[in-house]
Coordinates of C-alpha atoms in Angstrom, one line a residue:
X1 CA 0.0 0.0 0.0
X2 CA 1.3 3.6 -0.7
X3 CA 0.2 6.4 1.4
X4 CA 0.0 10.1 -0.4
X5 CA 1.1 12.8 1.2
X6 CA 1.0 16.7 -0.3
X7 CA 3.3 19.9 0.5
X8 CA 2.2 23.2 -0.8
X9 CA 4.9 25.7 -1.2
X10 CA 4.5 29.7 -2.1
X11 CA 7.6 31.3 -1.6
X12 CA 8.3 29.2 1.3
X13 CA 5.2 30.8 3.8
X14 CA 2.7 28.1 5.0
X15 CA -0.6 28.4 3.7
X16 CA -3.9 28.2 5.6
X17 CA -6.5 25.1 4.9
X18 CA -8.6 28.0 2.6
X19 CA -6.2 28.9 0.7
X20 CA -5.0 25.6 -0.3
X21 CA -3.4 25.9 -4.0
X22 CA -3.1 22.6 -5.2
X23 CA -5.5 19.6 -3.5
X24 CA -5.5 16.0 -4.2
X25 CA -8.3 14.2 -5.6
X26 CA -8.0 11.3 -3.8
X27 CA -10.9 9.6 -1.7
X28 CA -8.5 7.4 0.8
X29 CA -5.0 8.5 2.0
X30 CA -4.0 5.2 1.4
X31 CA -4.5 3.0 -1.8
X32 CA -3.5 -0.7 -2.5
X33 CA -1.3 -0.7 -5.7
X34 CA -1.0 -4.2 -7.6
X35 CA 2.5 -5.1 -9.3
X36 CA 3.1 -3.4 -12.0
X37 CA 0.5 -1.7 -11.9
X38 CA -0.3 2.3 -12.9
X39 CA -1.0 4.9 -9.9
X40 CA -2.9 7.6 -10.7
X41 CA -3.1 11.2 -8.9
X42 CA -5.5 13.3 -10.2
X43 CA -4.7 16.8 -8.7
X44 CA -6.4 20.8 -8.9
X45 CA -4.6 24.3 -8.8
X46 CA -6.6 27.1 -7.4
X47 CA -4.2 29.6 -8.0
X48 CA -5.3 32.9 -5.6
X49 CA -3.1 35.6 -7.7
X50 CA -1.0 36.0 -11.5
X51 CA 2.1 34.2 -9.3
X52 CA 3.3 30.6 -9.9
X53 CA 3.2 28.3 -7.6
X54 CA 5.2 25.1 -6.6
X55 CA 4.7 21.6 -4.2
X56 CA 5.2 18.6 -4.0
X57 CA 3.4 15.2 -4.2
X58 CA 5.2 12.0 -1.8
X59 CA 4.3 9.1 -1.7
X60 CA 5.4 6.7 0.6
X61 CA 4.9 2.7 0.8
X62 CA 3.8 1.3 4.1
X63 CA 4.3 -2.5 4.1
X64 CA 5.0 -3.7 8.1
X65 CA 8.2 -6.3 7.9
X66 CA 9.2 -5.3 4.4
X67 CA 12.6 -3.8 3.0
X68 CA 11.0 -1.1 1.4
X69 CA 8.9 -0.1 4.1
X70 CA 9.2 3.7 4.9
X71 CA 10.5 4.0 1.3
X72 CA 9.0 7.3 -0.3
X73 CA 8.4 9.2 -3.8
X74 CA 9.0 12.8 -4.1
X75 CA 7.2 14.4 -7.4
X76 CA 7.6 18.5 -7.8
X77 CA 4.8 20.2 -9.7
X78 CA 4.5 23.7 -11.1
X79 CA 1.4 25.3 -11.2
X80 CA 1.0 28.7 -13.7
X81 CA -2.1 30.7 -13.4
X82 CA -3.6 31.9 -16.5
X83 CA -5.2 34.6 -17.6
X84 CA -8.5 34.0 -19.5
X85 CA -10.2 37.1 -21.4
X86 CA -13.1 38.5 -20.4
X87 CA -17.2 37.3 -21.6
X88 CA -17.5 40.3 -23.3
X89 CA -14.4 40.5 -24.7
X90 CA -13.7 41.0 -28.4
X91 CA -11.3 40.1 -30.6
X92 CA -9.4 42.6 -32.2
X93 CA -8.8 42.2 -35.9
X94 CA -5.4 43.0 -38.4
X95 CA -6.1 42.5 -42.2
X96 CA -4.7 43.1 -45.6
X97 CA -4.6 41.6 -49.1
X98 CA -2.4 38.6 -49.4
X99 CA 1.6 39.8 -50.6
X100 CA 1.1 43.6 -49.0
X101 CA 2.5 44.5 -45.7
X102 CA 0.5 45.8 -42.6
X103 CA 1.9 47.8 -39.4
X104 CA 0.2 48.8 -36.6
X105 CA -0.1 49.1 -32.8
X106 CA -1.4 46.6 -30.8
X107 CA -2.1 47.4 -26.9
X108 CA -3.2 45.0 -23.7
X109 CA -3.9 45.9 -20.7
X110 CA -3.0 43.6 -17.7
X111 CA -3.7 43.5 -13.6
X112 CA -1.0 41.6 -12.1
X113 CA -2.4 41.2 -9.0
X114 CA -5.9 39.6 -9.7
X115 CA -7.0 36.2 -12.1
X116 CA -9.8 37.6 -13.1
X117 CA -10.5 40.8 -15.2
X118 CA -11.6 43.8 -12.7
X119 CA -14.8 44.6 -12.4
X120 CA -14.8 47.4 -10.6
X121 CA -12.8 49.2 -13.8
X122 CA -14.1 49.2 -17.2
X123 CA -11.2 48.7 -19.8
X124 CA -10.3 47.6 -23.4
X125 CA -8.1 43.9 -22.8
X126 CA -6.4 43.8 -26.5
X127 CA -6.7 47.0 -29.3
X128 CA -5.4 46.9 -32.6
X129 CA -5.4 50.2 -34.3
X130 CA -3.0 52.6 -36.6
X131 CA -2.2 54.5 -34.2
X132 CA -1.7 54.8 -29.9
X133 CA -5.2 54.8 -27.8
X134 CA -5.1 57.8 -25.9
X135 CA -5.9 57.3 -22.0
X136 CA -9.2 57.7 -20.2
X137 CA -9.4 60.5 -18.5
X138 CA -7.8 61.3 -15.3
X139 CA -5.5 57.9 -15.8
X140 CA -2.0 58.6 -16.0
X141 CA 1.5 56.6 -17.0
X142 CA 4.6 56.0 -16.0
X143 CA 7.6 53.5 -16.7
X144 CA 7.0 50.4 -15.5
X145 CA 9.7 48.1 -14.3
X146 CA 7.9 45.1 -14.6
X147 CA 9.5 42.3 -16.7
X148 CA 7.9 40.4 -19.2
X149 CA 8.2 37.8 -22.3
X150 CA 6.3 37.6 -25.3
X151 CA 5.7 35.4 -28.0
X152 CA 3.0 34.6 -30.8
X153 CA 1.4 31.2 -32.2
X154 CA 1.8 32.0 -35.8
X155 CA 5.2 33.3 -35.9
X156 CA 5.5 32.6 -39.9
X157 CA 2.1 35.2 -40.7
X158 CA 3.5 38.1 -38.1
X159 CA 6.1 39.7 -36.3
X160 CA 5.8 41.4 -32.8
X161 CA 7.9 44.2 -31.3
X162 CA 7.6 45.5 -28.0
X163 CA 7.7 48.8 -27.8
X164 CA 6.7 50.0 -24.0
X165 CA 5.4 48.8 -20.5
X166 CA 3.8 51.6 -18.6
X167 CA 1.7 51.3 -15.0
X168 CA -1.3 53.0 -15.3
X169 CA -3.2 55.0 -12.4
X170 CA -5.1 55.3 -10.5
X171 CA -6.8 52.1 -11.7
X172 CA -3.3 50.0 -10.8
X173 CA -3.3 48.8 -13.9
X174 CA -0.4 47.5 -17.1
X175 CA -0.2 48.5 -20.4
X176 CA 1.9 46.8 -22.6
X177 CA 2.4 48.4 -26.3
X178 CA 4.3 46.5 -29.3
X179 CA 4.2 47.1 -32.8
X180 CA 2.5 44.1 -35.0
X181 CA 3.6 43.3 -38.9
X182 CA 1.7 41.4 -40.9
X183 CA 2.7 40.1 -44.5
X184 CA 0.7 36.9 -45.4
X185 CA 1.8 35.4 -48.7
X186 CA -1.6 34.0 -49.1
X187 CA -5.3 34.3 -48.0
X188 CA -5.7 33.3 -44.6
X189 CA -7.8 34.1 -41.9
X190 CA -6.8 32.6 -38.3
X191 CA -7.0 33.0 -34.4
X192 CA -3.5 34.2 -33.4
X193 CA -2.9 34.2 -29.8
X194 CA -0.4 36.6 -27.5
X195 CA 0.8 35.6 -24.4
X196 CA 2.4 37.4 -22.1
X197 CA 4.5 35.9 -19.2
X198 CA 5.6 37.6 -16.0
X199 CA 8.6 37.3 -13.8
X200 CA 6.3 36.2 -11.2
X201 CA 5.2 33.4 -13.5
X202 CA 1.6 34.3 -14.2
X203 CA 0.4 33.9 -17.9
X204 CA -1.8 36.1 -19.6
X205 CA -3.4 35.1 -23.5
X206 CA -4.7 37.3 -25.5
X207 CA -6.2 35.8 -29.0
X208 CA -7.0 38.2 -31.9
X209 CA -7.8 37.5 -35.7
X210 CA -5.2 37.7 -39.0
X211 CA -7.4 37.7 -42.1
X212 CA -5.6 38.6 -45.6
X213 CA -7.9 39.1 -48.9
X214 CA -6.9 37.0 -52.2
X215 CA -3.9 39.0 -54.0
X216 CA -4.2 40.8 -57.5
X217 CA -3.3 38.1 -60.3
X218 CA 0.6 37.9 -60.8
X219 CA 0.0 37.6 -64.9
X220 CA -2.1 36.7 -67.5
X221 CA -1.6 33.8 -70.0
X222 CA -3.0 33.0 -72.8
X223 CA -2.9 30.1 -74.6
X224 CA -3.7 29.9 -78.2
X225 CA -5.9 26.6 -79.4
X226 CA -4.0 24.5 -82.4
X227 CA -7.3 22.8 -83.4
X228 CA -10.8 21.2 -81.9
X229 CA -10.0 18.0 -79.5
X230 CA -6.6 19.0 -79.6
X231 CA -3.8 20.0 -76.3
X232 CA -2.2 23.3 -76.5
X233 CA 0.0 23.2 -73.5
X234 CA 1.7 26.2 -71.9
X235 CA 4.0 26.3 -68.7
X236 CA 5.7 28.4 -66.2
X237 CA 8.6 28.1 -63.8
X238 CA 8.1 28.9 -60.2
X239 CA 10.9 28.7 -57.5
X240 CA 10.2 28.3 -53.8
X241 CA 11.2 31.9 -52.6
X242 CA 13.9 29.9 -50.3
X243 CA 17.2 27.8 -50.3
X244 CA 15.2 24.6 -49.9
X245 CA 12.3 22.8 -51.7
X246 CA 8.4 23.1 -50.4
X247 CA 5.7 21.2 -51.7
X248 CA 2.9 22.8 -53.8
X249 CA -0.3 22.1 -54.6
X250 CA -1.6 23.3 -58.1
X251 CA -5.3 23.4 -59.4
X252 CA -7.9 25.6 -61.1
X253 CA -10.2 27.6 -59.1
X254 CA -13.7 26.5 -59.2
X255 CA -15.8 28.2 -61.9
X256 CA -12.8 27.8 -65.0
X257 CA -14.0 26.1 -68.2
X258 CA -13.6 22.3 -68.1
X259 CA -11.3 22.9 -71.3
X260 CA -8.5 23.3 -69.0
X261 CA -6.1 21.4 -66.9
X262 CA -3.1 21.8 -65.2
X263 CA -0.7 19.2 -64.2
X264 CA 1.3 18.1 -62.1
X265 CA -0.9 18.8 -59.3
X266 CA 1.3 18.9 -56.7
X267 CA 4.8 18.2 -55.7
X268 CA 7.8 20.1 -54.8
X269 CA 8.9 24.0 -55.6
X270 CA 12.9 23.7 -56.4
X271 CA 14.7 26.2 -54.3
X272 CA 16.0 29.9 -55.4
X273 CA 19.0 29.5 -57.6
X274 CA 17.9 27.1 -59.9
X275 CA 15.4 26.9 -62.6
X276 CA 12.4 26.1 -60.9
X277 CA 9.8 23.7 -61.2
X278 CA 7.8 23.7 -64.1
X279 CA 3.8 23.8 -64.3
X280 CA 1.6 23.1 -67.0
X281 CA -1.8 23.9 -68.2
X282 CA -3.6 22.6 -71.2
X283 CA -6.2 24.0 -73.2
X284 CA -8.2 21.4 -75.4
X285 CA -11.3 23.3 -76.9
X286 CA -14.1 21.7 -77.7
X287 CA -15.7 24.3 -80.2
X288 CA -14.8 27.3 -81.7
X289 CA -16.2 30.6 -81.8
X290 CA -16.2 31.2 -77.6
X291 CA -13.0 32.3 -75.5
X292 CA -12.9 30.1 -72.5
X293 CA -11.7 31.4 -69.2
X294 CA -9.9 29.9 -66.3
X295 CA -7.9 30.5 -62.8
X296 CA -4.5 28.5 -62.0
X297 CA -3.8 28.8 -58.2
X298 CA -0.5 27.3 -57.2
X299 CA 0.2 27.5 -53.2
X300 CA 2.3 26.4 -50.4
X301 CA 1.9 26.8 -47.2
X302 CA 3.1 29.8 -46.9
X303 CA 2.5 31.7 -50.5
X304 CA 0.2 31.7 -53.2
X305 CA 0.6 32.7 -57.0
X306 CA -2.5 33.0 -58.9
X307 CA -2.5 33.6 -63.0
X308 CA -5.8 34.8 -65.4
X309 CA -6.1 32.2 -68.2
X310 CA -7.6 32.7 -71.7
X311 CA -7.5 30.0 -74.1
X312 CA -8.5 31.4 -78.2
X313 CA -8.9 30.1 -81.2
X314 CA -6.8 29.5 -84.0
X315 CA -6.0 32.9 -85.8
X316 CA -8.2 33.1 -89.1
X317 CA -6.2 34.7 -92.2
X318 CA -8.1 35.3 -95.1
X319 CA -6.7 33.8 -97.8
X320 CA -5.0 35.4 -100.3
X321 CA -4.8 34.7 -104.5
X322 CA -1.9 34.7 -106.5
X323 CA -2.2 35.5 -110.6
X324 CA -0.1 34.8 -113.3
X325 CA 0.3 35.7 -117.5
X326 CA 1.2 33.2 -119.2
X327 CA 3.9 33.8 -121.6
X328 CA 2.3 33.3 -124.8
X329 CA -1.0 32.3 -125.8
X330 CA -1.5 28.9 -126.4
X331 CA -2.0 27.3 -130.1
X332 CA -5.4 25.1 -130.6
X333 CA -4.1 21.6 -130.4
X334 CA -4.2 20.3 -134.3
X335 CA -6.9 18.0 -135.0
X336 CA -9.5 17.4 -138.4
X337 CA -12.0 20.0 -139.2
X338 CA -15.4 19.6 -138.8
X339 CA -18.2 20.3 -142.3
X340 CA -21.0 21.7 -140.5
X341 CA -22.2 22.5 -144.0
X342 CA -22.1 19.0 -145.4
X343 CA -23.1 17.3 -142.1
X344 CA -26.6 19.3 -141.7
X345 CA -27.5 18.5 -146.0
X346 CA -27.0 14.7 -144.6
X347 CA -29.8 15.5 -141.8
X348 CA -32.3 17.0 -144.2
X349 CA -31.8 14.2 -146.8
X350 CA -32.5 11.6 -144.3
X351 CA -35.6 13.6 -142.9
X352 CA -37.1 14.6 -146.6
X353 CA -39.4 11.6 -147.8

């Protein structure tokens, strides 16, 4: 039998029973474990303020006569409170189109000494704007010493600065200001989260939304048609805007003419420096007389080129035609000459009774 024993420790002060941080979820102090078998310690953290916490679970086997009576466990545990955003709280948005480059300020607003948003003070957790918020009125700011780390989800869609931590009063508040870049390569629209950590351990997370719109085309091609039921096949080289390969994934968007097709449909973009992989779409027409219309979309995951495609017909020439003069006028072959004379006398004789 093992018998479970639990230390709390805050920055070495004894706690009360009430304010307990971490409890064990355990109906008997003492279980029976079988050999080999799998003990488990279910556990909660009740963290009381934005400061980590530390303990310690023992466990000790009691088994009267035995060698290994007495002998004892001792597992350390961490516990980080986090901050969770508010009911009400909305998520602040950065967007662009897809290849442009967005800057602006982002600003949070913390309390360090509480879990749980104030309610007594009524504040904006997360803003994204072009510009600084200016403060409420009567709050004021000063330096704050406070020390913080930072760090997003999505670190290949945006990149964070931080530009100033000021205390705010009289509300006893943080503000944190950073400057946030964002350069998507393709259209995307995701939940991004910042979190902030203390010195003191606490976490705060705030989430907030990246959406980019679809880019401008990057060219036109079109493809000219060499006959009915027949491939006309052009293709373009694209490199993977790195020093290694990425795979790709080619099609046309929905709504193109079924006269098209592109191939191959995915593999890998050859890196910068060489001459790229090569991507091909056919045009096979079906009639004449109608210019079909179609989108090629190649991505990655992190880019996107896009290309307007118009497949024609053959060019028409009217044709042209070419005259001659002879040289001389040709002679009447020689042959016998006809009596048209005699021959009709032979016609009335026969006829005259």
């Amino acid at each position: 039998s093992c018998k479970l024993l639990e230390r709390n420790k805050v920055e070495n002060k004894a706690v009360a029973p009430s304010d307990v941080l971490f409890e064990l979820l355990m109906s008997e102090e003492v279980v029976t474990v079988t050999e080999r078998g799998i003990l488990e310690l279910p556990f909660t953290f009740r963290p009381l303020s934005m400061n980590q916490a530390a303990a310690f679970i023992v466990i000790e086997i009691q088994q009267e006569g035995s060698e290994v009576d007495g002998l004892k466990w001792q597992f350390p545990i961490k516990g980080t409170p986090v901050f969770n955003v508010s009911n009400s709280y909305q998520l602040p948005v950065i967007s662009c189109k897809s290849k442009e480059r967005k800057e602006c300020f982002m600003e949070i607003i913390l309390d360090t000494n509480s879990v749980k948003p104030a309610q007594n003070v009524k504040y904006t957790e997360a803003a994204i704007s072009e510009r600084p918020t200016e403060l409420k009125e009567g709050w004021k700011r000063k330096e704050s010493e406070q020390d913080f780390k930072f760090s997003l989800d999505e670190n290949n869609l945006l990149s964070l600065q931080h530009c100033s931590t000021s205390h705010i009063s009289p509300p006893g508040l943080t503000l944190i200001t950073f400057t946030l870049v964002f350069a998507p390569g393709k259209p995307v629209k995701k939940t991004v989260h910042l979190t902030v950590d203390s010195a003191d351990g606490g976490r705060w997370v705030y989430p907030f939304t990246a959406h980019s719109t679809p880019p401008d085309p990057d060219d036109n091609i079109v493809i000219r048609a060499s006959g009915l039921h027949k491939d006309s096949v052009v293709g373009i080289r694209l490199n993977s805007l790195d020093s290694a390969s990425i795979p790709y994934e080619a099609y046309l968007e929905k709504g193109s003419d079924p006269d098209f097709r592109v191939y191959p449909t995915n593999g890998q973009l050859l890196p910068l420096g060489t001459e790229g992989t090569l991507i091909c779409v056919a045009y096979k027409p079906t009639l004449y007389g109608k210019t079909h219309n179609a989108k090629l979309i190649v991505q990655t995951p992190t880019n996107q080129w896009s290309y307007v495609v118009q497949g024609q017909s053959p060019a028409f020439s009217v044709p042209v035609g070419v005259t001659t003069t002879p040289s001389r006028v040709p002679r009447p072959s020689p042959g016998v000459k006809k009596n048209f004379i005699r021959q009709n006398m032979r016609v009335l004789a026969q006829k005259t009774p």
